[in-house]
One Martini backbone bead per residue (centre of mass of N, CA, C, O) as a GRO file, in nm:
protein
  448
    1MET     BB    1   8.981  12.649   7.100
    2THR     BB    2   8.746  12.479   6.888
    3ALA     BB    3   8.406  12.330   6.880
    4LYS     BB    4   8.207  12.107   6.658
    5TRP     BB    5   7.890  11.944   6.665
    6GLU     BB    6   7.769  11.676   6.441
    7LYS     BB    7   7.495  11.500   6.397
    8GLY     BB    8   7.415  11.196   6.279
    9GLU     BB    9   7.358  10.892   6.226
   10GLY     BB   10   7.258  10.768   6.493
   11ASN     BB   11   7.568  10.763   6.695
   12GLN     BB   12   7.695  10.952   6.489
   13GLY     BB   13   7.970  11.196   6.442
   14VAL     BB   14   8.115  11.533   6.403
   15LEU     BB   15   8.425  11.671   6.511
   16THR     BB   16   8.527  12.006   6.499
   17VAL     BB   17   8.871  12.121   6.521
   18GLU     BB   18   9.039  12.422   6.646
   19VAL     BB   19   9.373  12.508   6.652
   20GLY     BB   20   9.562  12.740   6.739
   21ALA     BB   21   9.838  12.886   6.612
   22ASP     BB   22  10.005  12.901   6.875
   23GLU     BB   23   9.968  12.604   6.959
   24PHE     BB   24  10.088  12.481   6.700
   25LYS     BB   25  10.363  12.620   6.719
   26SER     BB   26  10.443  12.482   6.984
   27ALA     BB   27  10.435  12.194   6.862
   28LEU     BB   28  10.657  12.246   6.651
   29ASP     BB   29  10.879  12.309   6.853
   30GLN     BB   30  10.870  12.033   6.994
   31ALA     BB   31  10.929  11.867   6.742
   32PHE     BB   32  11.210  11.983   6.686
   33GLU     BB   33  11.341  11.903   6.958
   34LYS     BB   34  11.302  11.599   6.904
   35VAL     BB   35  11.461  11.572   6.607
   36LYS     BB   36  11.741  11.728   6.612
   37LYS     BB   37  11.925  11.510   6.765
   38ASP     BB   38  11.915  11.325   6.473
   39VAL     BB   39  12.048  11.550   6.301
   40SER     BB   40  12.259  11.562   6.000
   41ILE     BB   41  12.484  11.835   5.915
   42PRO     BB   42  12.717  11.972   5.758
   43GLY     BB   43  12.884  12.178   6.013
   44PHE     BB   44  12.708  12.022   6.234
   45ARG     BB   45  12.614  11.924   6.518
   46LYS     BB   46  12.437  11.712   6.677
   47GLY     BB   47  12.159  11.917   6.773
   48LYS     BB   48  12.264  12.215   6.616
   49VAL     BB   49  12.046  12.277   6.422
   50PRO     BB   50  11.895  12.513   6.269
   51ARG     BB   51  11.572  12.575   6.201
   52LYS     BB   52  11.594  12.713   5.921
   53LEU     BB   53  11.772  12.494   5.792
   54PHE     BB   54  11.589  12.257   5.835
   55GLU     BB   55  11.348  12.370   5.662
   56GLN     BB   56  11.510  12.396   5.400
   57ARG     BB   57  11.590  12.091   5.380
   58PHE     BB   58  11.296  11.941   5.490
   59GLY     BB   59  11.074  12.097   5.588
   60VAL     BB   60  10.801  12.168   5.785
   61GLU     BB   61  10.635  11.905   5.716
   62SER     BB   62  10.822  11.707   5.889
   63LEU     BB   63  10.665  11.815   6.169
   64TYR     BB   64  10.360  11.755   6.164
   65GLN     BB   65  10.318  11.474   6.291
   66ASP     BB   66  10.444  11.537   6.568
   67ALA     BB   67  10.262  11.780   6.631
   68VAL     BB   68   9.996  11.626   6.625
   69ASP     BB   69  10.070  11.418   6.846
   70ILE     BB   70  10.091  11.642   7.066
   71VAL     BB   71   9.802  11.806   7.032
   72LEU     BB   72   9.556  11.606   6.994
   73PRO     BB   73   9.473  11.469   7.263
   74SER     BB   74   9.394  11.734   7.418
   75ALA     BB   75   9.209  11.854   7.201
   76TYR     BB   76   9.004  11.625   7.196
   77SER     BB   77   8.931  11.621   7.496
   78ASN     BB   78   8.832  11.919   7.509
   79ALA     BB   79   8.617  11.892   7.285
   80VAL     BB   80   8.440  11.683   7.423
   81GLU     BB   81   8.375  11.861   7.667
   82GLU     BB   82   8.258  12.105   7.512
   83ALA     BB   83   8.031  11.925   7.356
   84GLY     BB   84   7.905  11.700   7.551
   85ILE     BB   85   8.028  11.412   7.496
   86GLU     BB   86   8.023  11.029   7.472
   87PRO     BB   87   8.245  10.828   7.385
   88VAL     BB   88   8.274  10.458   7.274
   89ASP     BB   89   8.518  10.518   7.075
   90GLN     BB   90   8.747  10.547   6.855
   91PRO     BB   91   8.848  10.783   6.649
   92GLU     BB   92   8.831  10.937   6.324
   93ILE     BB   93   9.103  11.101   6.184
   94ASP     BB   94   9.110  11.428   6.013
   95ILE     BB   95   9.301  11.642   5.823
   96GLU     BB   96   9.215  11.963   5.695
   97GLU     BB   97   9.427  12.179   5.833
   98ILE     BB   98   9.784  12.254   5.752
   99GLU     BB   99   9.990  12.528   5.875
  100LYS     BB  100  10.204  12.758   5.915
  101ASP     BB  101  10.068  13.009   6.117
  102LYS     BB  102   9.810  12.821   6.153
  103PRO     BB  103   9.547  12.662   6.206
  104LEU     BB  104   9.434  12.356   6.325
  105VAL     BB  105   9.231  12.118   6.139
  106PHE     BB  106   9.001  11.870   6.268
  107THR     BB  107   8.841  11.552   6.247
  108ALA     BB  108   8.594  11.350   6.444
  109THR     BB  109   8.478  11.039   6.406
  110VAL     BB  110   8.207  10.946   6.631
  111GLU     BB  111   8.090  10.736   6.883
  112VAL     BB  112   7.807  10.760   7.094
  113LYS     BB  113   7.614  10.775   7.340
  114PRO     BB  114   7.298  10.691   7.367
  115GLU     BB  115   6.974  10.749   7.355
  116VAL     BB  116   6.699  10.712   7.584
  117GLU     BB  117   6.380  10.554   7.569
  118LEU     BB  118   6.161  10.564   7.807
  119GLY     BB  119   5.953  10.391   7.984
  120GLN     BB  120   5.825  10.241   8.224
  121TYR     BB  121   5.938  10.302   8.593
  122LYS     BB  122   5.677  10.345   8.745
  123GLY     BB  123   5.485  10.118   8.912
  124LEU     BB  124   5.603   9.852   8.927
  125GLU     BB  125   5.581   9.503   8.940
  126ILE     BB  126   5.616   9.298   9.238
  127GLU     BB  127   5.658   9.002   9.354
  128GLU     BB  128   5.609   8.846   9.622
  129PHE     BB  129   5.838   8.762   9.890
  130ASP     BB  130   5.922   8.490  10.074
  131THR     BB  131   6.080   8.510  10.415
  132SER     BB  132   6.009   8.262  10.541
  133VAL     BB  133   6.093   8.020  10.805
  134SER     BB  134   6.089   7.693  10.842
  135GLU     BB  135   6.132   7.399  11.001
  136GLU     BB  136   6.226   7.251  10.744
  137ASP     BB  137   6.461   7.442  10.678
  138VAL     BB  138   6.622   7.385  10.935
  139GLU     BB  139   6.647   7.076  10.901
  140GLU     BB  140   6.794   7.087  10.632
  141GLU     BB  141   7.041   7.237  10.745
  142MET     BB  142   7.120   7.015  10.949
  143GLU     BB  143   7.170   6.793  10.735
  144LYS     BB  144   7.402   6.939  10.598
  145LEU     BB  145   7.584   6.936  10.845
  146ARG     BB  146   7.601   6.633  10.873
  147GLU     BB  147   7.727   6.587  10.595
  148GLN     BB  148   7.984   6.767  10.642
  149HIS     BB  149   8.053   6.582  10.925
  150ALA     BB  150   8.111   6.331  10.792
  151ASP     BB  151   8.234   6.006  10.790
  152LEU     BB  152   8.463   5.784  10.646
  153VAL     BB  153   8.372   5.437  10.629
  154VAL     BB  154   8.471   5.129  10.617
  155THR     BB  155   8.327   4.874  10.398
  156GLU     BB  156   8.194   4.542  10.291
  157ASP     BB  157   7.997   4.648  10.119
  158ALA     BB  158   7.832   4.727   9.861
  159ALA     BB  159   7.819   4.957   9.634
  160GLN     BB  160   7.690   5.294   9.645
  161ASP     BB  161   7.538   5.565   9.621
  162GLY     BB  162   7.780   5.792   9.775
  163ASP     BB  163   8.014   5.633   9.766
  164THR     BB  164   8.360   5.572   9.825
  165VAL     BB  165   8.597   5.467   9.587
  166VAL     BB  166   8.876   5.233   9.549
  167PHE     BB  167   9.057   5.209   9.231
  168ASP     BB  168   9.131   5.037   8.936
  169PHE     BB  169   9.218   5.137   8.589
  170LYS     BB  170   9.170   5.026   8.234
  171GLY     BB  171   9.172   5.145   7.902
  172PHE     BB  172   8.994   5.057   7.585
  173VAL     BB  173   9.040   5.086   7.221
  174ASP     BB  174   9.029   4.839   7.017
  175GLY     BB  175   9.234   4.692   7.238
  176GLU     BB  176   9.370   4.971   7.309
  177ALA     BB  177   9.554   5.155   7.492
  178PHE     BB  178   9.516   5.480   7.643
  179GLU     BB  179   9.584   5.788   7.714
  180GLY     BB  180   9.464   5.843   8.045
  181GLY     BB  181   9.326   5.529   8.107
  182GLU     BB  182   9.504   5.515   8.387
  183ALA     BB  183   9.478   5.387   8.737
  184GLU     BB  184   9.561   5.402   9.090
  185ASN     BB  185   9.384   5.448   9.362
  186HIS     BB  186   9.115   5.569   9.292
  187SER     BB  187   8.897   5.836   9.386
  188LEU     BB  188   8.524   5.799   9.414
  189GLU     BB  189   8.205   5.935   9.387
  190LEU     BB  190   7.917   5.797   9.353
  191GLY     BB  191   7.719   6.019   9.147
  192SER     BB  192   7.903   6.277   9.058
  193GLY     BB  193   7.989   6.274   8.739
  194GLN     BB  194   8.311   6.249   8.665
  195PHE     BB  195   8.254   6.038   8.468
  196ILE     BB  196   8.158   5.866   8.229
  197PRO     BB  197   7.875   5.786   8.112
  198GLY     BB  198   7.802   5.477   8.301
  199PHE     BB  199   8.036   5.406   8.492
  200GLU     BB  200   7.928   5.438   8.789
  201GLU     BB  201   7.678   5.251   8.761
  202GLN     BB  202   7.860   4.981   8.717
  203MET     BB  203   7.975   4.994   9.026
  204VAL     BB  204   7.723   4.929   9.138
  205GLY     BB  205   7.756   4.636   9.357
  206MET     BB  206   8.035   4.622   9.423
  207GLU     BB  207   8.291   4.445   9.579
  208PRO     BB  208   8.545   4.413   9.762
  209GLY     BB  209   8.793   4.251   9.556
  210THR     BB  210   8.672   4.305   9.277
  211GLU     BB  211   8.591   4.249   8.929
  212THR     BB  212   8.537   4.442   8.618
  213THR     BB  213   8.349   4.542   8.323
  214VAL     BB  214   8.343   4.854   8.152
  215GLU     BB  215   8.099   5.000   7.929
  216VAL     BB  216   8.155   5.276   7.703
  217THR     BB  217   8.084   5.613   7.567
  218PHE     BB  218   8.208   5.873   7.435
  219PRO     BB  219   8.147   6.176   7.387
  220GLU     BB  220   8.128   6.382   7.111
  221ASP     BB  221   8.248   6.639   7.304
  222TYR     BB  222   8.511   6.542   7.375
  223HIS     BB  223   8.823   6.683   7.429
  224ALA     BB  224   8.929   6.419   7.302
  225GLU     BB  225   8.922   6.351   6.974
  226ASN     BB  226   9.021   6.041   6.971
  227LEU     BB  227   8.754   5.968   7.176
  228ALA     BB  228   8.522   6.077   7.041
  229GLY     BB  229   8.258   5.841   7.023
  230GLN     BB  230   8.400   5.607   7.163
  231ALA     BB  231   8.437   5.285   7.242
  232ALA     BB  232   8.484   5.145   7.579
  233THR     BB  233   8.709   4.955   7.797
  234PHE     BB  234   8.711   4.866   8.152
  235ASN     BB  235   8.931   4.766   8.396
  236VAL     BB  236   8.810   4.679   8.728
  237THR     BB  237   8.942   4.735   9.068
  238LEU     BB  238   8.819   4.685   9.390
  239HIS     BB  239   8.928   4.782   9.717
  240GLU     BB  240   8.726   5.018   9.837
  241VAL     BB  241   8.463   5.112  10.077
  242LYS     BB  242   8.307   5.428  10.154
  243ARG     BB  243   8.097   5.555  10.419
  244LYS     BB  244   7.879   5.766  10.538
  245GLU     BB  245   7.889   5.897  10.885
  246SER     BB  246   7.658   6.045  11.066
  247PRO     BB  247   7.589   6.242  11.314
  248GLU     BB  248   7.433   6.326  11.583
  249LEU     BB  249   7.167   6.531  11.698
  250ASP     BB  250   7.341   6.717  11.937
  251ASP     BB  251   7.521   6.893  12.157
  252GLU     BB  252   7.796   6.786  12.062
  253PHE     BB  253   7.760   6.863  11.769
  254ALA     BB  254   7.717   7.168  11.811
  255VAL     BB  255   8.003   7.223  11.930
  256ASP     BB  256   8.163   7.120  11.682
  257VAL     BB  257   8.047   7.340  11.490
  258ASP     BB  258   8.014   7.556  11.751
  259GLU     BB  259   8.200   7.695  12.013
  260ASN     BB  260   7.979   7.937  12.091
  261ILE     BB  261   7.803   7.694  12.178
  262GLU     BB  262   7.597   7.438  12.376
  263THR     BB  263   7.340   7.376  12.194
  264LEU     BB  264   7.113   7.267  11.963
  265ASP     BB  265   6.912   7.503  11.990
  266GLU     BB  266   7.119   7.725  11.932
  267LEU     BB  267   7.191   7.629  11.648
  268LYS     BB  268   6.907   7.653  11.527
  269LYS     BB  269   6.875   7.954  11.582
  270LYS     BB  270   7.119   8.048  11.415
  271LYS     BB  271   7.022   7.925  11.144
  272ARG     BB  272   6.762   8.083  11.125
  273GLU     BB  273   6.891   8.364  11.114
  274GLU     BB  274   7.054   8.311  10.857
  275LEU     BB  275   6.811   8.247  10.675
  276GLU     BB  276   6.667   8.518  10.714
  277HIS     BB  277   6.898   8.690  10.604
  278ASN     BB  278   6.906   8.555  10.322
  279LYS     BB  279   6.612   8.619  10.244
  280GLU     BB  280   6.646   8.927  10.239
  281HIS     BB  281   6.852   8.924  10.011
  282GLU     BB  282   6.674   8.779   9.805
  283LYS     BB  283   6.459   8.995   9.798
  284GLU     BB  284   6.637   9.225   9.698
  285HIS     BB  285   6.717   9.084   9.431
  286HIS     BB  286   6.433   9.035   9.327
  287GLU     BB  287   6.350   9.333   9.304
  288GLN     BB  288   6.580   9.431   9.123
  289ASP     BB  289   6.546   9.231   8.889
  290SER     BB  290   6.254   9.304   8.820
  291VAL     BB  291   6.287   9.611   8.748
  292VAL     BB  292   6.517   9.586   8.544
  293GLU     BB  293   6.374   9.407   8.339
  294GLN     BB  294   6.142   9.608   8.280
  295VAL     BB  295   6.303   9.860   8.205
  296THR     BB  296   6.459   9.732   7.971
  297GLU     BB  297   6.209   9.645   7.805
  298ASN     BB  298   6.081   9.946   7.790
  299ALA     BB  299   6.322  10.032   7.647
  300ASN     BB  300   6.474  10.250   7.388
  301VAL     BB  301   6.778  10.146   7.206
  302ASP     BB  302   7.074  10.221   7.021
  303ILE     BB  303   7.335  10.006   7.025
  304PRO     BB  304   7.655  10.015   7.010
  305GLY     BB  305   7.890   9.788   6.918
  306ALA     BB  306   8.125   9.893   7.100
  307MET     BB  307   7.983   9.840   7.374
  308ILE     BB  308   7.957   9.534   7.343
  309THR     BB  309   8.255   9.473   7.303
  310THR     BB  310   8.353   9.587   7.573
  311GLU     BB  311   8.182   9.391   7.748
  312THR     BB  312   8.298   9.123   7.640
  313ASP     BB  313   8.586   9.185   7.730
  314ARG     BB  314   8.523   9.208   8.030
  315MET     BB  315   8.403   8.922   8.069
  316HIS     BB  316   8.657   8.773   7.976
  317GLN     BB  317   8.846   8.886   8.193
  318GLU     BB  318   8.692   8.780   8.439
  319MET     BB  319   8.717   8.482   8.367
  320SER     BB  320   9.025   8.469   8.357
  321GLN     BB  321   9.069   8.550   8.657
  322ARG     BB  322   8.915   8.313   8.783
  323PHE     BB  323   9.086   8.085   8.658
  324GLU     BB  324   9.366   8.175   8.758
  325ALA     BB  325   9.288   8.135   9.063
  326GLN     BB  326   9.263   7.806   8.982
  327GLY     BB  327   9.494   7.734   8.759
  328ILE     BB  328   9.351   7.832   8.483
  329THR     BB  329   9.373   7.856   8.158
  330MET     BB  330   9.228   7.956   7.868
  331ASP     BB  331   9.346   7.731   7.690
  332MET     BB  332   9.234   7.503   7.861
  333TYR     BB  333   8.937   7.581   7.833
  334TYR     BB  334   8.912   7.576   7.526
  335GLN     BB  335   8.974   7.274   7.502
  336MET     BB  336   8.734   7.173   7.678
  337ALA     BB  337   8.506   7.355   7.514
  338GLY     BB  338   8.567   7.388   7.204
  339THR     BB  339   8.717   7.678   7.176
  340ASP     BB  340   8.762   8.035   7.158
  341GLU     BB  341   8.783   8.362   7.200
  342GLU     BB  342   8.576   8.438   6.984
  343GLY     BB  343   8.358   8.231   7.069
  344MET     BB  344   8.323   8.331   7.360
  345LYS     BB  345   8.237   8.625   7.293
  346GLU     BB  346   7.987   8.542   7.130
  347GLN     BB  347   7.841   8.418   7.378
  348PHE     BB  348   7.835   8.702   7.537
  349ARG     BB  349   7.663   8.909   7.371
  350PRO     BB  350   7.371   8.891   7.481
  351GLU     BB  351   7.451   8.969   7.775
  352ALA     BB  352   7.598   9.230   7.705
  353GLU     BB  353   7.356   9.379   7.582
  354LYS     BB  354   7.182   9.366   7.836
  355ARG     BB  355   7.374   9.525   8.022
  356VAL     BB  356   7.394   9.785   7.860
  357LYS     BB  357   7.093   9.855   7.861
  358MET     BB  358   7.061   9.866   8.165
  359ASN     BB  359   7.266  10.095   8.221
  360LEU     BB  360   7.134  10.306   8.038
  361ALA     BB  361   6.861  10.311   8.183
  362LEU     BB  362   6.966  10.393   8.465
  363GLU     BB  363   7.098  10.657   8.376
  364ALA     BB  364   6.838  10.788   8.265
  365ILE     BB  365   6.690  10.788   8.538
  366ALA     BB  366   6.896  10.953   8.695
  367ASP     BB  367   6.860  11.200   8.516
  368ALA     BB  368   6.548  11.240   8.540
  369GLU     BB  369   6.576  11.234   8.881
  370GLU     BB  370   6.839  11.354   8.989
  371ILE     BB  371   7.056  11.132   9.061
  372GLU     BB  372   7.298  11.103   9.328
  373ALA     BB  373   7.594  11.056   9.481
  374ASP     BB  374   7.669  11.084   9.795
  375ASP     BB  375   7.910  11.137  10.030
  376GLU     BB  376   7.824  10.913  10.225
  377GLN     BB  377   7.850  10.676  10.027
  378VAL     BB  378   8.148  10.712   9.961
  379GLU     BB  379   8.259  10.687  10.250
  380GLU     BB  380   8.147  10.406  10.306
  381GLN     BB  381   8.299  10.264  10.078
  382LEU     BB  382   8.586  10.341  10.173
  383ASP     BB  383   8.568  10.198  10.444
  384GLN     BB  384   8.531   9.911  10.329
  385MET     BB  385   8.794   9.905  10.164
  386ALA     BB  386   8.992   9.957  10.397
  387GLU     BB  387   8.912   9.701  10.555
  388ALA     BB  388   8.957   9.483  10.334
  389TYR     BB  389   9.274   9.596  10.269
  390GLU     BB  390   9.419   9.724  10.509
  391ARG     BB  391   9.385  10.046  10.467
  392ASP     BB  392   9.397  10.364  10.428
  393LYS     BB  393   9.152  10.570  10.335
  394GLU     BB  394   9.323  10.798  10.193
  395GLU     BB  395   9.482  10.602  10.019
  396ILE     BB  396   9.243  10.497   9.861
  397ARG     BB  397   9.154  10.767   9.746
  398GLN     BB  398   9.418  10.833   9.595
  399LEU     BB  399   9.428  10.583   9.413
  400LEU     BB  400   9.156  10.633   9.270
  401SER     BB  401   9.227  10.910   9.156
  402LEU     BB  402   9.479  10.827   8.986
  403GLN     BB  403   9.293  10.602   8.822
  404GLY     BB  404   8.995  10.721   8.783
  405ALA     BB  405   8.791  10.556   9.000
  406LEU     BB  406   8.610  10.756   9.155
  407ASP     BB  407   8.401  10.810   8.932
  408THR     BB  408   8.316  10.515   8.905
  409LEU     BB  409   8.209  10.486   9.191
  410LYS     BB  410   7.993  10.708   9.169
  411SER     BB  411   7.842  10.575   8.935
  412GLU     BB  412   7.764  10.312   9.083
  413LEU     BB  413   7.609  10.453   9.316
  414ARG     BB  414   7.403  10.587   9.132
  415MET     BB  415   7.279  10.323   9.028
  416GLN     BB  416   7.191  10.216   9.303
  417SER     BB  417   6.997  10.453   9.358
  418ALA     BB  418   6.814  10.402   9.115
  419LEU     BB  419   6.730  10.118   9.201
  420LYS     BB  420   6.604  10.198   9.469
  421TYR     BB  421   6.392  10.386   9.348
  422LEU     BB  422   6.236  10.170   9.185
  423VAL     BB  423   6.150  10.001   9.430
  424GLU     BB  424   5.996  10.231   9.578
  425GLN     BB  425   5.794  10.269   9.316
  426ALA     BB  426   5.685  10.003   9.352
  427VAL     BB  427   5.454   9.721   9.330
  428THR     BB  428   5.315   9.484   9.534
  429VAL     BB  429   5.233   9.150   9.445
  430GLU     BB  430   5.088   8.864   9.420
  431ALA     BB  431   5.190   8.562   9.389
  432LYS     BB  432   5.201   8.330   9.133
  433ASN     BB  433   5.090   8.030   9.073
  434GLU     BB  434   5.058   7.771   8.859
  435GLU     BB  435   4.747   7.743   8.886
  436THR     BB  436   4.672   8.039   8.827
  437GLU     BB  437   4.810   8.061   8.547
  438THR     BB  438   4.641   7.836   8.414
  439GLU     BB  439   4.363   7.966   8.452
  440GLU     BB  440   4.423   8.229   8.295
  441THR     BB  441   4.493   8.094   8.025
  442GLU     BB  442   4.221   7.951   7.984
  443GLU     BB  443   4.048   8.211   7.988
  444GLU     BB  444   4.186   8.349   7.744
  445ASN     BB  445   4.120   8.122   7.539
  446LYS     BB  446   3.811   8.152   7.558
  447GLN     BB  447   3.798   8.450   7.464
  448ASP     BB  448   3.940   8.382   7.180
   0.00000   0.00000   0.00000
């Protein structure tokens, strides 16, 4: 087999492949074995027709399509490897020459991964990220803990924002009750924004055991088309008001929160350490996001539409899996969002294009700097996966190899190494506050 690659305009090109006569003859033999079991000719049992008679009756051409189907996948794959190209879409195949006892020649018009023209990627500026944790940060975290461990206590006071109310309601549009507009003993936290805009605000000030009329207008984009934009009236009966009662910040509270500590000071210390750890992670993400954004902006690349489409499909699949884990089907989501699969993917396109360009730029940097994922990184990742899935490490390795995912893992680790390299090569500069940026803008305007 021989292969010849001719680059065309943009990212497209033509791969001309010649499959040797012997290899094509073998494919014809396999094709005959496949079809002969279904051939009936008087005087011969099914499956026992001689090859010569078959070709006389039906012609050798009748075997061509099956023979091509047999030989083409591996021939194309080998040709791609020989030519050193990376297709990003399915090829358009054309048979150029096909004849018994002669080589098979076909062309594959294919779109390949584009070349990236890198801009500056060394010495990029990263704004300094403050990782300090103040006393106010710790106190704020303690207040969140108090909120999380608060009890709901029944009160006879009038309802306030933040209270949980238990009530009956029945809705009417043009004096007629509508489906889904009625419930009894419904529980709602006022101010949570779960109901139609304006509904919860009108319940503030109600006392337990009282009734009121709430008047609202459904949003124009409401998921139920028959209610969208309609004015509605709700009869509301309030049964109960529950108010959060937060515990005191003392040693007893600390033990309730974490049985492994004994005092409030220990709890505060532990929360400070957690905040400091989180800040370090935030700093790492800040640095990576900063260099990636600059590298992507500085790079120049003509992205094939097929790569963007593949990424939008992947993003859609990820969203579908997340929703399914929550018991929500995509059809349910489409109905709520007022869109469909095509519309959703169209919304993904800008972000998909950005991700594709980012990955291409990082790959190009890895190539330029000869960055590879080392064995130690791979082993460490396999250890983490084995622990997470509670499986044997070698079993994980074998599964990844069978699925062709081991190379994907190495590619991802290579990208991470490239990202780490960019951060190491970057320069940290003092973060600009809003006042400094305003002064600089005013100075630039004066100069203009």
